[in-house]
Amino acid sequence: MSDCGECADCKSKKSNLCSKLPFKVSPWMPRYETSRFKDLNGEVLYHFLFVSSFIEYTVVDVAHLTKIDPAIPPNRACLIGCGVSTGVGAAWRTANVEAGSTVAIFGLGSIGLAVAEGARLCGAARIIGVDTNPDKFEIGKKFGVTDFVNAGNCDNKALSQVINEMTGGGAGLASLVHEAYACCRKGWGKTVVLGVDRPGSQLTFSSFDVLHSGKSLMGSLFGGLKAKSDIPILLRRYADKELRLDEFVTHEVGFEDINKAFELLIEGKCLRCVIWMGK
């Protein structure tokens, strides 16, 4: 995410959506729509999300750079570039989880577990994890998950009904968003969407329910974090042994084994796999 420090959004505490260099899927550098790379044959190589990946050296706009404490090891700092930061930020910055509150997380992949970690840091009293893989409960306990709902075994009940019964009225893919919104606490509950559905997918809500429920539905890019100010805070909390990062790294491989890393990801056998270009 860009953090130019100059536009109205970057100067505001209410947004992390830079209007000068807005987020978009582009093969170019953000300011000039050109690439800085060519292969040995002179063919243009393209950027990915303004950063590029799997290379030893790259060219990055200053709006996408954040200075960090050099004492933080790179195989932990890399987790804050995306993923873990998105989940933690979603609880901390976007949802503004209050101490003693209840949080429901739909999907306990790495980002969902990071939401749990963020909710734990915010002091949530109850963190309900929802997933189809029962093994995720034991994993989730490391990050503060207190309760687990197997989405594939709800005895013909809707997820929203199960969670409403657990919480006494609320906690927080298009159908999944509807379920999350349905189980959200009326009056002040928030549903935060971190994932994307297939292109063109639509969300449809009853205008009556929206008007009378008092709930909020919001999207969140990069967990609502402002990179230049919030990333150093997260890394400081890691250094102070408050934020758990080590537990997210289940594998570390050399670049020559990158395909193994993708296999682990596809098979669901890893949380975060760090790829070393060479130590």
XYZ file of C-alpha atoms in Angstrom:
279
model
C 0.000 0.000 0.000
C 1.236 3.463 -0.868
C 1.944 5.969 1.887
C 2.973 9.163 0.106
C 2.478 11.373 3.156
C 1.209 14.196 0.948
C -2.395 13.498 -0.136
C -5.507 14.087 1.973
C -5.909 10.365 2.671
C -2.339 9.846 3.825
C -2.532 12.920 6.050
C -5.788 11.709 7.590
C -5.978 9.166 10.400
C -9.194 7.811 8.880
C -7.792 6.167 5.741
C -4.832 4.234 4.390
C -6.019 4.478 0.767
C -3.482 6.836 -0.801
C -5.213 8.951 -3.458
C -1.972 10.085 -5.105
C -0.735 6.553 -5.790
C -3.886 4.410 -5.461
C -3.749 0.640 -5.099
C -4.210 -1.220 -8.378
C -3.015 -4.383 -10.075
C -0.487 -2.966 -12.518
C 2.651 -4.244 -14.283
C 4.291 -0.809 -14.102
C 6.029 1.517 -11.679
C 3.313 3.581 -9.957
C 4.240 7.085 -11.128
C 5.453 6.553 -14.682
C 3.803 3.354 -15.963
C 7.112 1.941 -17.100
C 9.121 -1.118 -16.111
C 12.675 -0.954 -14.806
C 13.572 -4.509 -15.806
C 14.605 -6.439 -18.904
C 15.855 -9.993 -19.315
C 19.112 -11.013 -20.978
C 17.429 -10.849 -24.380
C 16.135 -7.335 -23.856
C 12.523 -8.358 -23.270
C 10.618 -6.232 -20.762
C 9.982 -7.824 -17.370
C 7.001 -6.494 -15.485
C 6.406 -5.430 -11.910
C 3.818 -6.995 -9.627
C 1.835 -4.773 -7.246
C 4.553 -2.112 -7.567
C 7.054 -4.356 -5.772
C 7.977 -7.430 -7.865
C 8.819 -10.784 -6.383
C 11.437 -13.538 -6.408
C 14.362 -11.307 -7.359
C 17.450 -10.256 -5.438
C 17.239 -6.574 -6.345
C 14.288 -4.410 -7.294
C 13.245 -0.805 -7.823
C 10.542 0.445 -5.466
C 8.879 3.841 -5.197
C 9.668 5.685 -1.974
C 5.935 5.701 -1.155
C 6.162 1.916 -0.790
C 9.206 1.870 1.493
C 9.183 1.812 5.277
C 12.271 2.110 7.420
C 12.476 -0.592 10.091
C 14.756 -1.521 12.963
C 17.719 -3.435 11.461
C 17.682 -5.714 14.507
C 14.466 -7.337 13.244
C 15.441 -10.514 11.325
C 14.354 -10.438 7.665
C 12.564 -13.795 7.918
C 10.192 -12.162 10.398
C 10.033 -8.634 9.008
C 8.823 -10.045 5.676
C 5.615 -11.231 7.350
C 4.599 -7.627 7.955
C 4.819 -6.695 4.268
C 1.388 -8.275 3.807
C -0.722 -11.115 5.196
C -0.022 -11.070 8.912
C -0.168 -7.277 8.970
C -3.483 -7.366 7.092
C -5.097 -9.634 9.671
C -3.698 -7.911 12.740
C -4.565 -4.510 11.300
C -8.117 -5.585 10.473
C -8.760 -6.228 14.161
C -6.697 -3.336 15.468
C -7.280 -0.496 13.005
C -10.343 -1.371 10.918
C -12.653 -3.127 13.379
C -11.169 -1.354 16.397
C -11.836 -4.419 18.539
C -12.589 -3.421 22.111
C -11.301 -5.188 25.216
C -13.779 -7.766 26.455
C -15.602 -8.054 23.122
C -16.416 -11.120 21.013
C -14.917 -11.691 17.557
C -15.858 -14.328 14.975
C -13.371 -15.136 12.209
C -14.549 -16.931 9.083
C -11.581 -18.900 7.747
C -8.479 -19.776 9.774
C -5.817 -19.511 7.130
C -2.803 -17.325 7.839
C -4.747 -14.073 7.519
C -7.629 -15.361 9.644
C -5.177 -16.465 12.316
C -3.573 -13.034 12.128
C -7.002 -11.497 12.778
C -7.177 -13.700 15.877
C -3.755 -12.478 16.943
C -4.854 -8.878 16.461
C -8.046 -9.485 18.425
C -5.996 -11.097 21.205
C -3.714 -8.066 21.353
C -6.791 -5.817 21.570
C -8.058 -7.785 24.562
C -11.018 -9.621 23.015
C -12.573 -11.945 25.587
C -13.887 -14.478 23.098
C -12.458 -15.300 19.676
C -14.520 -17.763 17.640
C -12.810 -19.444 14.702
C -14.916 -20.826 11.835
C -13.369 -23.319 9.412
C -14.050 -26.665 7.746
C -10.752 -28.121 8.983
C -10.996 -29.183 12.664
C -7.194 -29.203 12.947
C -7.286 -25.422 12.704
C -8.639 -25.145 16.254
C -5.431 -26.410 17.853
C -3.413 -24.137 15.581
C -5.716 -21.225 16.351
C -5.263 -21.596 20.101
C -1.696 -20.319 19.666
C -3.145 -17.035 18.421
C -5.945 -16.638 20.935
C -8.841 -18.589 19.389
C -11.087 -19.642 22.286
C -13.941 -21.399 20.449
C -14.257 -23.310 17.183
C -17.155 -23.884 14.794
C -16.790 -26.538 12.092
C -18.585 -24.940 9.151
C -19.099 -28.354 7.579
C -20.809 -29.832 10.625
C -23.495 -27.464 11.893
C -26.392 -29.970 12.067
C -28.259 -28.277 9.213
C -28.131 -24.925 10.989
C -26.888 -21.751 9.344
C -23.525 -20.547 10.627
C -25.173 -17.340 11.766
C -27.640 -19.327 13.898
C -24.863 -21.382 15.496
C -22.824 -18.310 16.372
C -25.846 -16.353 17.576
C -26.667 -19.248 19.904
C -23.080 -19.287 21.175
C -22.896 -15.561 21.804
C -26.431 -14.671 22.747
C -26.959 -12.381 19.786
C -23.773 -11.715 17.886
C -20.055 -11.653 17.544
C -18.761 -10.752 13.141
C -17.229 -15.558 -0.749
C -20.500 -13.653 -1.045
C -22.521 -16.242 0.875
C -19.943 -16.186 3.687
C -20.158 -12.402 3.956
C -23.921 -12.704 4.326
C -23.477 -15.267 7.103
C -20.933 -13.057 8.847
C -23.225 -10.041 8.614
C -26.200 -12.077 9.843
C -24.395 -13.159 13.023
C -22.981 -9.698 13.669
C -24.248 -7.983 16.845
C -27.114 -5.585 16.140
C -26.535 -1.999 17.165
C -22.740 -1.875 17.028
C -21.390 -5.012 15.357
C -18.905 -4.726 12.493
C -18.311 -7.126 9.605
C -14.898 -6.647 7.977
C -14.234 -8.218 4.573
C -10.596 -9.128 3.835
C -10.947 -11.588 0.942
C -12.324 -11.392 -2.591
C -14.845 -13.576 -4.382
C -14.871 -14.477 -8.066
C -14.959 -11.479 -10.474
C -18.413 -9.971 -10.798
C -19.752 -11.488 -7.593
C -22.391 -9.296 -5.946
C -23.560 -8.775 -2.373
C -27.284 -8.243 -1.809
C -28.773 -7.072 1.474
C -32.268 -6.142 2.547
C -32.513 -2.368 2.849
C -34.855 -2.884 5.812
C -32.247 -4.965 7.644
C -29.496 -2.468 6.883
C -31.594 0.420 8.178
C -32.859 -1.258 11.334
C -29.846 -3.352 12.385
C -27.327 -0.615 13.126
C -24.544 -2.896 11.879
C -21.524 -1.942 9.770
C -20.082 -3.742 6.737
C -16.693 -2.602 5.515
C -13.792 -3.707 3.381
C -10.186 -3.483 4.511
C -7.001 -3.309 2.444
C -3.775 -4.027 4.326
C -5.808 -4.085 7.532
C -6.299 -0.333 7.408
C -2.630 0.124 8.334
C -0.557 3.131 7.364
C 2.714 1.524 6.358
C 5.214 4.149 7.458
C 3.758 4.615 10.939
C 2.060 1.312 11.780
C 4.636 -1.215 10.536
C 7.294 0.065 12.991
C 4.701 -0.237 15.783
C 3.979 -3.871 14.924
C 7.664 -4.748 14.708
C 8.324 -3.047 18.026
C 5.550 -5.119 19.600
C 7.206 -8.211 18.133
C 10.568 -7.184 19.584
C 8.842 -6.674 22.944
C 7.436 -10.229 22.683
C 3.832 -9.008 22.492
C 3.054 -9.783 18.828
C 3.509 -13.398 17.781
C 5.277 -13.763 14.446
C 7.470 -16.835 14.962
C 4.430 -19.110 15.139
C 3.349 -18.129 11.619
C 6.553 -19.453 10.024
C 6.143 -23.194 9.585
C 8.757 -23.696 6.847
C 11.833 -21.984 5.425
C 13.316 -23.038 2.078
C 15.936 -21.864 -0.366
C 14.897 -20.297 -3.657
C 15.807 -23.481 -5.503
C 12.979 -25.205 -3.584
C 10.337 -22.592 -4.368
C 8.073 -25.218 -5.968
C 8.093 -27.152 -2.702
C 6.858 -24.023 -0.963
C 3.947 -23.733 -3.390
C 3.116 -27.415 -2.908
C 2.957 -26.916 0.855
C 0.665 -23.944 0.317
C -1.676 -25.781 -2.056
C -1.853 -28.803 0.256
C -2.617 -26.625 3.263
C 0.450 -27.861 5.123
C 1.969 -24.501 5.955
C 1.016 -21.129 7.346
C 3.852 -18.987 6.061
C 6.793 -20.423 4.157
C 9.792 -18.090 3.992
C 11.830 -18.320 0.796
C 15.488 -17.358 1.073
C 17.218 -15.963 -2.013
C 20.491 -17.039 -0.454
C 21.990 -16.204 2.909
